[in-house]
XYZ file of C-alpha atoms in Angstrom:
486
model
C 0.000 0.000 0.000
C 1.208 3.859 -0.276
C 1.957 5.598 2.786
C 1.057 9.085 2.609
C 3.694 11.444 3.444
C 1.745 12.958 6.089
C 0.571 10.150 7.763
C -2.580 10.663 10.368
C -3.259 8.469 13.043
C -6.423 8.725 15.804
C -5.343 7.669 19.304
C -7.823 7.642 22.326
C -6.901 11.162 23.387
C -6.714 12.892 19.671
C -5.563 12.421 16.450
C -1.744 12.550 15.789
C 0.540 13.412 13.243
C 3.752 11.838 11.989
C 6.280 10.997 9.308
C 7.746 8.978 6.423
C 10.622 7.392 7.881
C 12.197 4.830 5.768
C 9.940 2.471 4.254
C 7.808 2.994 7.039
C 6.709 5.408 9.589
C 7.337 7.167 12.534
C 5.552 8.892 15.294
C 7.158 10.798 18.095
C 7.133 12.428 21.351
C 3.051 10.677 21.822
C 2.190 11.835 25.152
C 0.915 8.899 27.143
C 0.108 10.686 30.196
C -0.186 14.413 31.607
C 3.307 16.294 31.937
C 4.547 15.180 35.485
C 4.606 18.594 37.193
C 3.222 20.524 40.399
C 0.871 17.987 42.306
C 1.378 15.663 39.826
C 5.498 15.528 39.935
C 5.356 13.227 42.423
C 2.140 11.116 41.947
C 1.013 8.110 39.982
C 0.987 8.974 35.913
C -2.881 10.196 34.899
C -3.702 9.840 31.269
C -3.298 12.985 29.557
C -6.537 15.347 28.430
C -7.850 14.836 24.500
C -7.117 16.603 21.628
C -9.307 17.509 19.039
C -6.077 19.132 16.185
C -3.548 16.729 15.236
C -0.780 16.959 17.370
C 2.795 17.244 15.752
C 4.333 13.729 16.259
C 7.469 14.285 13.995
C 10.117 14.979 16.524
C 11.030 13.812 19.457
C 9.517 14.933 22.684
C 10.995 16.010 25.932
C 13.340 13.717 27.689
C 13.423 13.051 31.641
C 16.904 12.598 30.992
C 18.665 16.345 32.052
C 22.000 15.626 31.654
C 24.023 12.617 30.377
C 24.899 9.588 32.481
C 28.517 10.593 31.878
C 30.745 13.324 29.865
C 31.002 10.521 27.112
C 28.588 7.729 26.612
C 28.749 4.660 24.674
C 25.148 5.378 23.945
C 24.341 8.821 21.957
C 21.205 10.012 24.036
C 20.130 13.780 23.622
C 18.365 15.586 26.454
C 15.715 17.650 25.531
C 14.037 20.175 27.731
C 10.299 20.168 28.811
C 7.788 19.103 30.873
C 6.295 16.152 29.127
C 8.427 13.665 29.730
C 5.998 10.645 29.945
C 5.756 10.009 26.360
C 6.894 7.692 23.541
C 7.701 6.749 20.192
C 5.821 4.557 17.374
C 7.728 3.318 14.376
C 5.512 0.880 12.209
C 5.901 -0.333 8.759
C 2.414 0.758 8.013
C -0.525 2.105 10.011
C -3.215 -0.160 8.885
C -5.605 -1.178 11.411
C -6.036 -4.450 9.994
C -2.008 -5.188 9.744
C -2.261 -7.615 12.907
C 1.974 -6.826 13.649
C 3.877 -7.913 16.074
C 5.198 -5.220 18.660
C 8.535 -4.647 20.236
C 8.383 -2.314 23.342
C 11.889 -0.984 23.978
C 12.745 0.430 27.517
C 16.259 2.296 27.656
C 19.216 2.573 29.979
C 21.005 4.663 32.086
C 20.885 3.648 35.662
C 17.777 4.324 36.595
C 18.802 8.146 36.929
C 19.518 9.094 33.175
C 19.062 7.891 29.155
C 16.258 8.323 26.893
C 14.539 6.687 23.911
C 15.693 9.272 21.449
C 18.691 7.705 20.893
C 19.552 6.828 17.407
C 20.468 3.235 18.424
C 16.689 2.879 19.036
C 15.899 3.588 15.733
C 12.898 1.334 14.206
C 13.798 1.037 10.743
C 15.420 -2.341 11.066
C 12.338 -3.919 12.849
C 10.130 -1.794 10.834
C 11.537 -3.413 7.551
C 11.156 -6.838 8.951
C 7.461 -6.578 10.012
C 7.815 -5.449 13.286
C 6.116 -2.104 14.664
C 8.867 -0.618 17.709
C 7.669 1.519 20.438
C 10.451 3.284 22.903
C 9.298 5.075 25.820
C 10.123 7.400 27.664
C 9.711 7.568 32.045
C 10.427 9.244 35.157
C 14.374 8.898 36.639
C 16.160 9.204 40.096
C 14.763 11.188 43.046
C 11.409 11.604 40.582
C 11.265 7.862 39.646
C 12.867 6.229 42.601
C 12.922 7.759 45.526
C 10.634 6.707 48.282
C 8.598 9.991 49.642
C 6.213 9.458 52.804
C 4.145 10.949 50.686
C 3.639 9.897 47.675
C 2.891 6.523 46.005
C 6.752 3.857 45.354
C 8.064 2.996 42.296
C 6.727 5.866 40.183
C 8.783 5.063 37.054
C 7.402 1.796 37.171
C 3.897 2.981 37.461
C 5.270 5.162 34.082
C 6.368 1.503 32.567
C 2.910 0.046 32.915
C 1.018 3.518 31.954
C 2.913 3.284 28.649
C 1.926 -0.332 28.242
C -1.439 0.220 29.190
C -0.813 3.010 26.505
C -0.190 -0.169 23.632
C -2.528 -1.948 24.665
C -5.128 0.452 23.993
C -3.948 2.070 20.865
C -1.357 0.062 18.951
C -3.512 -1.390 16.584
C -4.209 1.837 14.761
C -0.273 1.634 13.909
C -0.467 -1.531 12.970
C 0.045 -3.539 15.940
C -1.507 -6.317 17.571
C -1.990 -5.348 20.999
C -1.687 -9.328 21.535
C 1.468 -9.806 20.324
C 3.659 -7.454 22.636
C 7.793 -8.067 23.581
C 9.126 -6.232 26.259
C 12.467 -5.317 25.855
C 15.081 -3.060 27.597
C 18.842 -2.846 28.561
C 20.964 -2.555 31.552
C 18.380 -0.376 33.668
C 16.090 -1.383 30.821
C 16.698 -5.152 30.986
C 16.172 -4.677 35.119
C 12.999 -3.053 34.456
C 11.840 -6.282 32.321
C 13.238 -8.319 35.199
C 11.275 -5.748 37.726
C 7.886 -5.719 35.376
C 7.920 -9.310 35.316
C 7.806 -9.652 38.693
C 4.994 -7.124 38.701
C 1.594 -8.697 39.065
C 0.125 -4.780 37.870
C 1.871 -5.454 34.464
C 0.345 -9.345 33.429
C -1.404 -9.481 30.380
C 0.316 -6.017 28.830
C 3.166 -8.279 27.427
C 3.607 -11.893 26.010
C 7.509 -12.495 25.799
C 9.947 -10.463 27.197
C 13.780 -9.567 26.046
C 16.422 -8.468 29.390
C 19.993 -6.791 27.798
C 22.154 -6.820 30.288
C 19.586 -6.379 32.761
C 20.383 -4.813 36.288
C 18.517 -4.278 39.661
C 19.012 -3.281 42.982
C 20.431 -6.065 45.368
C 19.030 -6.358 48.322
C 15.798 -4.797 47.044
C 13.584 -4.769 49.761
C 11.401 -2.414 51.276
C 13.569 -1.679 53.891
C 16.143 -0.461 51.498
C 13.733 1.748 50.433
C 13.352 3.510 53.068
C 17.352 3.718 54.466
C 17.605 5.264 50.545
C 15.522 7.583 51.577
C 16.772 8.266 55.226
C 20.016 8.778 52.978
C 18.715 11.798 51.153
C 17.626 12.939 54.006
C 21.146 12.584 55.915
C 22.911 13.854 52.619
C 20.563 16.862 52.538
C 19.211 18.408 55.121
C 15.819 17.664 53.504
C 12.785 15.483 54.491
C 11.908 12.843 51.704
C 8.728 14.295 50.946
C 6.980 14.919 48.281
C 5.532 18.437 49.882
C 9.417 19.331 50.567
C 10.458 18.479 46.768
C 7.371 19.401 44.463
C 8.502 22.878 43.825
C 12.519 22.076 43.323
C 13.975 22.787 40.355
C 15.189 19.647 37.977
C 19.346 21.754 38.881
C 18.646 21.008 42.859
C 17.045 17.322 42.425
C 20.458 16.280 40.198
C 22.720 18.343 43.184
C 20.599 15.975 45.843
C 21.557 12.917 43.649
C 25.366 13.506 43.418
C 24.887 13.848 47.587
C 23.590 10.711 47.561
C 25.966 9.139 45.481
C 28.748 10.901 47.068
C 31.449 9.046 49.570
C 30.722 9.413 52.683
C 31.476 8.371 56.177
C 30.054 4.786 55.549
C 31.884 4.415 52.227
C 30.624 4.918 48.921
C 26.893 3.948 47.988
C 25.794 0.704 45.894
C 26.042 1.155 42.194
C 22.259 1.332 42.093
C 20.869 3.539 44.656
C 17.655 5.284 43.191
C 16.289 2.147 41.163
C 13.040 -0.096 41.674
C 12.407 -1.868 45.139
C 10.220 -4.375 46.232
C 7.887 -2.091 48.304
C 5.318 -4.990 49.326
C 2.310 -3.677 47.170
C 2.969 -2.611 43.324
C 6.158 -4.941 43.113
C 5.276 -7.399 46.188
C 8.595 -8.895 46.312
C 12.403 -8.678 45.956
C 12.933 -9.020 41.962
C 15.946 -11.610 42.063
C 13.517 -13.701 44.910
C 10.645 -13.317 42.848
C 11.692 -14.843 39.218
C 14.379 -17.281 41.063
C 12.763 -18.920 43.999
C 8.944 -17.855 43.289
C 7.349 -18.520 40.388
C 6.732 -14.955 38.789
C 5.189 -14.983 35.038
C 6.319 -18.308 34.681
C 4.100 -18.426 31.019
C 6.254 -15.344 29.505
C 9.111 -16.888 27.327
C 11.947 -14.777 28.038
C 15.045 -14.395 26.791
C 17.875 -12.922 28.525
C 21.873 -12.742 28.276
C 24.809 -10.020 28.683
C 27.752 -9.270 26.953
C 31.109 -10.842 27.931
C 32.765 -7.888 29.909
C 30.090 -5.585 30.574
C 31.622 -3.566 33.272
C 35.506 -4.240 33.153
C 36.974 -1.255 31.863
C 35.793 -0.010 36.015
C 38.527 1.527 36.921
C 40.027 0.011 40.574
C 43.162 1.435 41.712
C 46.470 -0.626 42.268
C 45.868 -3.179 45.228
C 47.080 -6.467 46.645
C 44.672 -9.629 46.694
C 43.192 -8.991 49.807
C 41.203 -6.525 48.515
C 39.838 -8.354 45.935
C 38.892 -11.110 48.487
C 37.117 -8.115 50.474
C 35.363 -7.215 47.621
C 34.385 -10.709 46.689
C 32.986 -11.001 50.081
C 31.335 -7.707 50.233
C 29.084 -9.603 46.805
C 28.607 -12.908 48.633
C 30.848 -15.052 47.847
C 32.023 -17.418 51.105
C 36.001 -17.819 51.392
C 36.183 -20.537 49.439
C 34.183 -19.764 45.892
C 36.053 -16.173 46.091
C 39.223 -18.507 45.554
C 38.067 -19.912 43.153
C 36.833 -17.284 41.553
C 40.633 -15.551 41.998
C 41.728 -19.000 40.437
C 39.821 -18.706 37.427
C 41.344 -15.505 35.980
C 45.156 -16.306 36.822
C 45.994 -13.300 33.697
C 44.045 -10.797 35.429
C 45.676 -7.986 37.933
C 44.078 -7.687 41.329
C 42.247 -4.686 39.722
C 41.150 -6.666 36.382
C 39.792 -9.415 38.639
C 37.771 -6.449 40.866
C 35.967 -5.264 37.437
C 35.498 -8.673 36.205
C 33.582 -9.565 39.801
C 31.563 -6.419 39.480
C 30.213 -8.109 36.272
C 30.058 -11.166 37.220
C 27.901 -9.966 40.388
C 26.215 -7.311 38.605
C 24.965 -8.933 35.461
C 26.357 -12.564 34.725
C 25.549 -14.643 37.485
C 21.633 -12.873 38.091
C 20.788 -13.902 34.068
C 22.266 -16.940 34.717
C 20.825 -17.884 38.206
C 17.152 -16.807 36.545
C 17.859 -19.403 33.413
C 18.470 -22.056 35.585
C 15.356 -21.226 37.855
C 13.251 -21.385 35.392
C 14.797 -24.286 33.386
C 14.154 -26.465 37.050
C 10.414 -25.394 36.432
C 10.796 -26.203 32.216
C 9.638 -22.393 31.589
C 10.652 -21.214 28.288
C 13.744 -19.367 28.479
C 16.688 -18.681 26.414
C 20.143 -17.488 27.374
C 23.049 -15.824 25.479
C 26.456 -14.033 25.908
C 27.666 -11.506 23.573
C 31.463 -12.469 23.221
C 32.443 -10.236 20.193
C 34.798 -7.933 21.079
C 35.164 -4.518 19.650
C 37.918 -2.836 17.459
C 37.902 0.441 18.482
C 41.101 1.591 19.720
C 40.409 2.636 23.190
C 38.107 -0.446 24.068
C 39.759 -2.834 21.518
C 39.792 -6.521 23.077
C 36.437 -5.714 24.978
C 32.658 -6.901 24.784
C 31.315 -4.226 27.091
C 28.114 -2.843 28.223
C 25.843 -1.795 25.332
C 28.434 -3.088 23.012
C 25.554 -5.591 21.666
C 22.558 -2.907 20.960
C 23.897 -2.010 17.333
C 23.621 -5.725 16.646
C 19.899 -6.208 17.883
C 18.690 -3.042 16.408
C 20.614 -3.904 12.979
C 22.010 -0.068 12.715
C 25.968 -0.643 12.951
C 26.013 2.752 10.494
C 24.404 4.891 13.375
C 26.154 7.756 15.073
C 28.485 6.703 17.937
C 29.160 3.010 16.438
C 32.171 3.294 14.684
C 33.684 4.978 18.276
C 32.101 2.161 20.442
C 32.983 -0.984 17.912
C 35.930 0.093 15.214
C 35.626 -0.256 11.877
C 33.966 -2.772 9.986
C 31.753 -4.573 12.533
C 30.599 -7.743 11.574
C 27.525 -6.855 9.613
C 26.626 -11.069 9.398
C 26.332 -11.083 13.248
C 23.973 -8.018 12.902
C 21.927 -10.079 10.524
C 21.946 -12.827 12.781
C 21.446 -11.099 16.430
C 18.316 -8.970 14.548
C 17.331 -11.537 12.736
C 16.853 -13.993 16.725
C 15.054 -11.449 17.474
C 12.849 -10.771 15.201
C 11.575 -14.382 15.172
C 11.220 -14.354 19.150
C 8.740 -11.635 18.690
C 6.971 -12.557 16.144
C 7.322 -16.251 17.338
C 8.301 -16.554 20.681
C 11.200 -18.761 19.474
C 14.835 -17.240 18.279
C 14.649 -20.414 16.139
C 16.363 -23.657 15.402
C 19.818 -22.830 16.311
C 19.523 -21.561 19.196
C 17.499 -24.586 21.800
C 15.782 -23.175 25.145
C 18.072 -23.618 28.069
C 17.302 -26.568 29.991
C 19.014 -28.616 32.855
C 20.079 -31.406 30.004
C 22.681 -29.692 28.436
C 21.974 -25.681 29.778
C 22.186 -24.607 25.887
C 24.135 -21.256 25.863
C 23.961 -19.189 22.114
C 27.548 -17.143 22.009
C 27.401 -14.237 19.840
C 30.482 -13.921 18.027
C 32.101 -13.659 14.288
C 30.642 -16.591 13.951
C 28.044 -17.974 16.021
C 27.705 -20.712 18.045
C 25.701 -22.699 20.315
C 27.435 -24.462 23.424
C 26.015 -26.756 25.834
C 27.027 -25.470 29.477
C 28.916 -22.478 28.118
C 28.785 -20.751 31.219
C 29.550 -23.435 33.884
C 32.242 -21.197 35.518
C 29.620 -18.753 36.106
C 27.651 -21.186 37.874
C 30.386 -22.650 39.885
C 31.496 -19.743 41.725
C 28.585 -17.373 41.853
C 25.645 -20.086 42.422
C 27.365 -22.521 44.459
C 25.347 -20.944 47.485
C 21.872 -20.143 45.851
């Protein structure tokens, strides 16, 4: 069929109006619910009021995000200023009604405190050629998101997570989705707030397979964690953690709270995750990690989860001798003996190398893996990969590190910022083949015949790398050290 250049789509607030974009379309900045500001800065996401005009959907709306995660990020992500943050973006092929695609629902990065879906390594043209319609979304951060306020209702970016959902269910079709056939996705922060949403009973029936990058969340996670975050800010500030004490601070101050939060202090420095989901007992009932590893939380969602091979090891730790490192190891849980063997597994590594690797290992490797084999002892569907390529670029050359992989998945190794995060010349097969797994898990809940579901038999492991491969028990060192005491 034609697409029109000026393509008009009716939503169930108003009518909105987007662009050609490749061979398909795309539809941006869609408010799913009212600008978070004044009473509602701090409260659970309301839908936003209707339209009657077409509203300009052909550039990207305001970001949550108001200043990078870093001077220089692997990921290019633009802040842009204004109040309505809560909204997303629609890429389809076509915006027929009667198309019946499948949908992928990408949630970004950034540590819970920064990122954004405008990113051009979320760009939908890949999917979009391959019959898939992506949506990227956009949702509260730090203090805003995270914090816990007396005041005000927990977890308000993940309240954000399932108003946008609620937002697909309701509308995708007229962009050509089936509301039926939805994959959650996300990395790092992303991939935790899968894991999180999962575990969510507020979120079933919004999704039907879900993808976790990398996928990170707070450990321990309780509620109780919640709360000595928030006696934190208070310590760190001066300030009660209040809603009525924050409404009317200005997006400079709630980033100057954050760095005191983050800040070393008398009791060392603070987790790598400190304003992030926690399990406060009502909208997420129960630590994440507990929840998908000992319960039994949306056991029916085939999921498919994995991590690259060195995520965080370019973390700088200074000069120190082994005991350190065995500190360190113990400070992550690991009993005298598995942090030996852990130090006995990297013999190449310096004390420092061996630091970074465990923050990996604790951080993202051994959760993905300890949730594949949970779920393989209860035969749910579930498969499991590492990303092993490593890049060329000169100042990460040797390395497969945190959102190395995204390129790959998203098929867009000519966007901005790839050639300084992977060299020259990436692989543009493994492209094909990472996109192409994923494409058939969401439009068939099955990455196909190559790569098996991981089971207890042989604990099938798909290794993306020049060439691919599938290996049976590909991550047993993993599981020897890190769940020896699950």
């Amino acid at each position: 069929m034609s697409i029109p250049h000026h393509p008009v789509v009716r939503t169930d607030r108003g009518p909105v109006l987007g662009a050609v974009h490749g061979a398909g379309l795309c539809f941006l900045g869609i408010p799913y619910a009212k600008a978070p500001v004044g009473a509602l800065r701090f409260a659970a996401p309301e839908p936003p009021e209707p339209w009657a005009e077409p509203l300009d959907a052909t550039a990207y709306g305001p970001t949550a995000q108001r200043r990078p995660f870093a001077e220089v990020t692997t990921i290019p992500e633009p802040t842009f200023p204004g109040a309505g943050i809560l909204n997303l973006n629609v890429f389809t092929p076509e915006a027929d009604p009667s198309a019946g695609l499948p949908v992928l629902v990408w949630i970004h990065g950034g540590g819970y405190v920064a990122g954004c879906s405008a990113s051009p390594w979320y760009d939908g043209a890949a999917f979009n050629r391959d019959g898939v319609v992506l949506v990227s979304i956009g949702y509260r951060l730090g203090i805003e998101g995270f914090l816990h306020l007396d005041d005000a209702p927990d977890n308000r970016g993940v309240l954000d997570w399932i108003a946008a959902l609620t937002w697909v269910r309701d509308n995708i079709a007229a962009f050509g989705g089936d509301p039926a056939k939805v994959t959650l996705a996300g990395q790092s922060a992303g991939g935790g707030a899968v894991q999180t949403l999962l575990a969510t009973p507020a979120a079933k029936g919004l999704f039907r397979a879900a993808i976790s990058v990398s996928g990170a969340v707070m450990q321990p996670q309780d509620a109780a964690v919640g709360r000595a975050v928030a006696e934190l800010f208070t310590a760190r500030t001066g300030l009660p953690a209040t809603a009525q004490a924050l409404r009317d601070r200005s997006d400079e101050d709630l980033l100057a709270y954050q760095d005191a939060m983050s800040a070393p202090g008398p009791d060392g420095e603070e987790p790598l995750l400190l304003l992030a989901p926690f399990a406060d007992g009502e909208l997420v009932p129960a630590p994440v990690m507990n929840a998908l590893t000992t319960g039994d939380a949306s056991a029916e969602i085939p999921l498919l989860l994995g991590f690259t091979a060195h995520e965080f090891n370019a973390m700088p730790f200074p000069d120190a001798p082994e005991e350190a490192a065995l500190g360190l190891l113990g400070s992550l849980g690991l009993d005298p003996s598995a942090a030996g063997s852990f130090l006995a597994s990297h013999p190449s590594l310096t004390t420092p190398q061996r630091m970074a690797q465990a923050i990996t290992d604790a951080t993202f490797r051994a959760p993905a893996l300890a949730i594949a084999e949970s779920r393989a002892t209860r035969l749910r569907p579930t498969w499991l990969y590492e990303f092993a390529w490593t890049s060329k670029a000169p100042d990460v050359a040797g390395s497969s590190f945190h959102c190395l992989d995204l390129p790959f998945a998203f098929d867009l190794l000519s966007a901005e910022g790839v050639l300084e995060a992977a060299g020259p010349n990436p692989p543009q097969a493994l492209a094909d083949a990472v996109h192409a797994a994923w494409v058939r898990f969401v439009r068939s809940l099955d990455p196909g015949p190559d790569w098996p579901p991981y089971t207890l038999t042989d604990r099938a492991t798909r290794v993306w790398d020049t060439t691919p491969r599938t290996e049976p028990d590909h991550l047993a060192p993993i599981r020897d050290v890190w769940l020896r005491q699950r």
